[in-house]
Short mmCIF file of C-alpha atoms in Angstrom, two decimals:
data_model
loop_
_atom_site.label_atom_id
_atom_site.label_comp_id
_atom_site.label_asym_id
_atom_site.label_seq_id
_atom_site.Cartn_x
_atom_site.Cartn_y
_atom_site.Cartn_z
CA MET A 1 66.76 128.28 88.88
CA ASP A 2 66.00 124.75 89.28
CA VAL A 3 64.49 123.19 86.37
CA ALA A 4 63.82 119.45 85.74
CA LEU A 5 64.87 118.42 82.01
CA GLN A 6 63.88 115.90 79.65
CA ASP A 7 65.70 113.43 77.18
CA GLY A 8 68.30 112.40 79.57
CA GLY A 9 68.53 115.74 81.26
CA LEU A 10 68.23 115.55 85.10
CA ARG A 11 68.51 119.04 86.63
CA GLN A 12 69.38 122.70 85.28
CA PHE A 13 70.57 125.19 87.86
CA GLY A 14 71.73 128.70 87.35
CA GLY A 15 75.11 127.92 86.84
CA ALA A 16 75.23 124.16 86.58
CA SER A 17 73.54 121.25 84.65
CA LEU A 18 73.05 117.55 85.32
CA ARG A 19 72.64 115.21 82.45
CA ARG A 20 72.66 111.24 82.03
CA VAL A 21 74.44 110.27 79.00
CA VAL A 22 74.22 106.85 77.33
CA ASP A 23 76.16 105.33 74.43
CA ARG A 24 75.31 102.17 72.76
CA SER A 25 78.01 99.34 72.68
CA SER A 26 80.91 99.91 70.12
CA ALA A 27 80.14 103.27 69.50
CA CYS A 28 82.85 105.99 68.77
CA VAL A 29 82.05 109.30 70.08
CA ALA A 30 84.07 111.80 68.00
CA GLU A 31 86.37 114.24 69.45
CA HIS A 32 84.65 117.35 70.99
CA ALA A 33 84.70 119.76 73.93
CA HIS A 34 82.73 122.03 76.07
CA ASP A 35 82.32 125.42 76.86
CA TRP A 36 82.16 124.94 80.56
CA PRO A 37 84.19 122.35 82.61
CA VAL A 38 82.43 118.86 82.91
CA LEU A 39 82.83 116.17 85.36
CA SER A 40 81.89 112.70 84.07
CA LEU A 41 81.17 110.25 86.55
CA PHE A 42 81.16 106.48 85.52
CA VAL A 43 77.74 104.66 85.91
CA LEU A 44 78.02 101.55 83.76
CA GLY A 45 80.11 99.82 81.24
CA ALA A 46 83.55 100.59 79.63
CA TYR A 47 85.10 102.70 77.40
CA ARG A 48 88.40 103.85 76.12
CA ASN A 49 88.95 107.69 76.98
CA GLN A 50 91.53 109.70 74.84
CA THR A 51 92.76 112.89 75.57
CA GLU A 52 96.02 114.73 75.61
CA LEU A 53 96.98 112.49 78.23
CA GLY A 54 96.90 109.53 76.38
CA GLU A 55 94.58 106.73 76.19
CA VAL A 56 93.09 105.02 79.08
CA LEU A 57 90.31 102.24 79.84
CA VAL A 58 87.47 103.45 82.28
CA ALA A 59 85.67 100.28 83.38
CA GLY A 60 84.74 101.04 86.99
CA PRO A 61 84.06 103.61 89.69
CA SER A 62 85.92 106.77 88.51
CA ALA A 63 85.46 110.52 87.71
CA LEU A 64 87.01 112.58 84.77
CA LEU A 65 87.24 116.28 84.71
CA TYR A 66 87.71 118.11 81.52
CA SER A 67 88.62 121.78 81.80
CA ALA A 68 86.74 124.25 79.26
CA ARG A 69 87.39 123.28 75.66
CA ALA A 70 89.49 120.38 76.59
CA ALA A 71 89.17 118.00 73.55
CA HIS A 72 88.29 114.45 74.53
CA ARG A 73 86.99 111.52 72.38
CA ASN A 74 85.54 107.83 73.41
CA THR A 75 85.12 104.30 72.26
CA ILE A 76 82.59 102.41 73.96
CA ALA A 77 83.23 98.95 74.83
CA GLN A 78 80.79 95.95 74.36
CA ALA A 79 78.77 96.57 77.39
CA GLY A 80 78.06 100.22 76.36
CA PHE A 81 78.27 103.12 78.53
CA GLU A 82 76.37 105.45 80.91
CA GLN A 83 77.62 108.34 82.85
CA ILE A 84 76.32 111.32 84.82
CA GLU A 85 77.79 114.42 83.64
CA ILE A 86 77.99 117.62 85.59
CA GLU A 87 78.60 120.81 83.49
CA PHE A 88 79.28 123.98 85.32
CA ASP A 89 80.41 127.43 85.34
CA PRO A 90 83.76 127.85 87.01
CA ALA A 91 82.48 131.05 88.70
CA TRP A 92 79.44 129.09 89.81
CA LEU A 93 81.78 126.52 91.76
CA GLY A 94 84.67 128.88 92.67
CA ARG A 95 87.79 128.91 90.34
CA ALA A 96 89.93 128.13 93.19
CA ASN A 97 88.44 124.66 93.42
CA LEU A 98 89.51 123.58 89.90
CA PRO A 99 92.68 122.06 89.03
CA GLU A 100 95.13 123.56 86.78
CA LEU A 101 95.37 120.65 84.42
CA PRO A 102 93.41 120.57 81.03
CA VAL A 103 92.14 116.90 82.19
CA SER A 104 92.15 115.10 85.47
CA ARG A 105 91.34 111.44 85.94
CA TRP A 106 90.36 109.75 88.93
CA ILE A 107 89.80 106.01 88.60
CA GLY A 108 89.63 103.53 91.44
CA GLY A 109 90.16 103.89 94.94
CA ARG A 110 88.93 106.59 97.49
CA ALA A 111 88.19 108.65 94.66
CA GLY A 112 86.09 106.05 92.68
CA ALA A 113 84.09 105.35 95.91
CA GLU A 114 83.24 109.16 96.28
CA ALA A 115 82.23 109.34 92.72
CA ARG A 116 79.75 106.44 93.14
CA ARG A 117 78.44 108.49 95.96
CA LEU A 118 78.00 111.49 93.93
CA VAL A 119 76.26 109.69 91.32
CA ARG A 120 73.41 108.53 93.93
CA LEU A 121 73.34 112.21 94.90
CA CYS A 122 72.66 113.31 91.35
CA LEU A 123 70.26 110.53 90.58
CA ASN A 124 68.15 111.55 93.70
CA GLU A 125 67.61 115.13 92.40
CA PRO A 126 70.11 117.52 94.51
CA CYS A 127 69.22 121.07 95.32
CA GLU A 128 71.51 123.36 93.82
CA ASP A 129 73.37 123.92 97.20
CA GLN A 130 73.74 120.21 97.90
CA LEU A 131 75.32 119.65 94.42
CA ARG A 132 77.81 122.75 94.84
CA VAL A 133 78.92 121.68 98.42
CA ARG A 134 79.50 118.02 97.35
CA LEU A 135 81.26 118.92 94.02
CA ARG A 136 83.59 121.28 96.00
CA GLN A 137 84.40 118.69 98.59
CA PHE A 138 85.16 115.93 95.63
CA LEU A 139 87.61 118.37 94.00
CA GLN A 140 89.09 119.41 97.13
CA MET A 141 89.69 115.80 98.61
CA ARG A 142 91.65 114.88 95.50
CA ARG A 143 94.38 117.59 95.76
CA CYS A 144 96.44 115.65 98.24
CA GLU A 145 95.18 112.44 97.26
CA ARG A 146 97.57 109.81 96.04
CA PRO A 147 96.00 107.65 93.34
CA PRO A 148 95.92 103.70 93.97
CA THR A 149 98.78 101.85 92.18
CA ALA A 150 97.61 99.55 89.67
CA THR A 151 98.31 96.15 90.08
CA PRO A 152 97.88 93.13 87.65
CA TRP A 153 95.73 90.96 90.06
CA LEU A 154 93.18 93.86 90.22
CA GLU A 155 92.63 93.67 86.30
CA THR A 156 92.56 89.64 86.46
CA ILE A 157 89.72 89.79 89.27
CA GLY A 158 87.73 92.56 87.12
CA GLN A 159 87.97 90.51 83.94
CA ARG A 160 86.78 87.33 86.07
CA LEU A 161 83.85 89.05 87.52
CA ALA A 162 82.92 90.50 84.25
CA ARG A 163 82.95 86.96 82.60
CA ASN A 164 81.19 85.41 85.78
CA PRO A 165 79.45 87.99 88.16
CA ALA A 166 78.44 85.08 90.47
CA LEU A 167 81.80 84.32 91.61
CA ARG A 168 82.46 84.54 95.46
CA ALA A 169 85.10 86.32 97.17
CA SER A 170 86.20 82.72 98.36
CA ASP A 171 86.42 81.55 94.71
CA LEU A 172 88.47 84.41 93.74
CA ALA A 173 90.77 84.36 96.84
CA ARG A 174 91.52 80.46 96.23
CA GLU A 175 92.40 81.41 92.48
CA MET A 176 94.89 84.43 93.80
CA LYS A 177 96.00 82.36 96.75
CA ARG A 178 94.95 85.14 99.10
CA HIS A 179 92.69 85.03 102.24
CA PRO A 180 89.09 86.03 101.08
CA SER A 181 88.86 88.96 103.84
CA TRP A 182 92.33 90.27 102.70
CA LEU A 183 91.15 90.13 99.16
CA GLY A 184 87.85 91.89 99.70
CA PHE A 185 89.62 94.72 101.66
CA ALA A 186 92.32 95.19 99.09
CA TYR A 187 89.83 95.19 96.05
CA ARG A 188 87.78 97.72 97.59
CA GLN A 189 90.72 99.99 98.44
CA MET A 190 91.97 99.57 94.91
CA SER A 191 88.73 99.83 92.85
CA GLY A 192 86.36 101.81 94.93
CA GLU A 193 83.56 99.17 95.23
CA THR A 194 83.14 96.09 97.07
CA LEU A 195 83.38 92.33 95.21
CA PRO A 196 79.41 92.07 95.61
CA GLU A 197 78.91 95.64 94.26
CA ALA A 198 81.17 94.59 91.44
CA GLY A 199 79.45 91.41 90.83
CA ALA A 200 75.81 93.20 90.76
CA ARG A 201 77.08 96.10 88.57
CA HIS A 202 78.38 93.57 86.00
CA ARG A 203 74.92 91.73 86.08
CA VAL A 204 73.12 95.04 85.53
CA GLU A 205 75.48 96.03 82.74
CA ARG A 206 74.74 92.96 80.87
CA ALA A 207 71.06 93.32 81.41
CA ALA A 208 71.35 96.98 80.41
CA ARG A 209 72.68 96.43 77.13
CA SER A 210 70.03 93.79 76.24
CA LEU A 211 67.32 96.04 77.43
CA ARG A 212 68.85 98.98 75.28
CA GLU A 213 69.83 97.17 72.18
CA THR A 214 67.60 94.02 71.80
CA ASP A 215 63.69 92.98 72.22
CA GLN A 216 64.19 90.32 74.59
CA THR A 217 61.73 89.81 77.19
CA LEU A 218 62.57 91.15 80.86
CA ALA A 219 62.45 87.31 82.09
CA ASP A 220 64.89 86.16 79.28
CA ILE A 221 67.14 88.98 79.97
CA ALA A 222 67.08 88.33 83.83
CA ALA A 223 68.08 84.83 83.21
CA GLU A 224 70.83 85.51 80.83
CA ALA A 225 72.43 88.25 83.10
CA GLY A 226 72.68 85.80 86.23
CA PHE A 227 69.80 87.16 88.10
CA CYS A 228 67.58 84.65 90.25
CA ASP A 229 64.62 85.84 88.52
CA GLN A 230 63.01 89.05 87.41
CA SER A 231 62.14 90.33 90.63
CA HIS A 232 65.85 89.96 91.82
CA MET A 233 66.62 92.07 88.39
CA ASN A 234 64.31 94.90 89.38
CA ARG A 235 65.53 94.91 92.91
CA THR A 236 69.18 95.40 91.79
CA PHE A 237 68.42 98.01 89.06
CA LYS A 238 66.47 100.22 91.71
CA ARG A 239 69.62 99.85 94.06
CA ILE A 240 72.17 100.60 91.52
CA LEU A 241 70.64 102.95 88.85
CA SER A 242 67.48 104.15 90.97
CA ARG A 243 65.57 103.23 87.89
CA THR A 244 63.45 99.98 86.88
CA PRO A 245 64.40 97.63 83.81
CA LEU A 246 61.46 99.06 81.92
CA ALA A 247 63.06 102.78 82.25
CA VAL A 248 66.39 101.52 81.17
CA ARG A 249 65.00 100.01 77.91
CA ALA A 250 63.48 103.57 77.17
CA ASP A 251 67.48 104.58 77.13
CA ARG A 252 67.43 103.46 73.45
CA ASN A 253 65.96 106.69 72.63
CA LEU A 254 68.68 108.65 74.33
CA PHE A 255 71.72 107.09 72.54
CA ARG A 256 74.08 109.85 71.04
CA ASN A 257 73.46 110.21 67.34
CA SER A 258 77.00 108.90 65.57
CA ALA A 259 76.49 111.05 62.53
CA ALA A 260 76.08 114.27 65.10
CA GLN A 261 79.17 113.16 67.00
CA ARG A 262 81.11 113.18 63.77
CA ALA A 263 79.87 116.68 63.00
CA VAL A 264 81.00 117.85 66.23
CA SER A 265 84.54 116.56 65.88
CA ALA A 266 85.04 119.41 63.01
CA GLN A 267 83.82 122.07 65.95
CA PRO A 268 85.75 120.90 69.02
CA ASN A 269 84.44 124.01 71.00
CA VAL A 270 80.59 123.22 70.59
CA LYS A 271 78.69 121.72 73.51
CA GLU A 272 77.11 118.37 73.09
#
């Protein structure tokens, strides 16, 4: 079975579903869990994720896998948050492909880059076999992969780009006293995206929040987010999100209901 869904759903298969989840800025998603495992793929924004592993900031290419009934809660940052969730029957994927841990986090590095490619596949309406093969490959590659070691300069560059997405590699290299080529390569290896990709994503994050949470005109939003013009914003949105700014503006109808999330916290095994 392959069914197109509405209201944030992307695809429903016999043993899996794809959905796009959007949270408004500064929202609190109460503790909840799912009946099946869920792979959460980062798209835009940032949030603090809290599980039995502790708390971690997620603000770039990444993937988090929750086993069935693994409780988690999120505190959304000022940019809001968008993710793709793949919820699946373990038998559909093959139980041997699943990690034994209740929660697995892959942030940045090669896993982050692979997660970005998996997001693009999901947005392009894959068939069931495509999704299952790619999901198995993603999880199998993580088994022997060592996560990148966090470094202070990586966080500094991320913060600088978030404040000013127009910064070039040469500007950042001068600040860090490094060669631009080395810095660009090292950043991609650590974060899972290139410096230009990170800058474009931060522009889209700024614009997406305004589109979803204000009634500003598209022209004003494009200027405030650092795009050359509205046409530049349209092209960048299509490249990163496979959607237009007008489609993103309609996401305000998909925000998770805070009251509903508080109710879910009392029933941790209820699906969202």
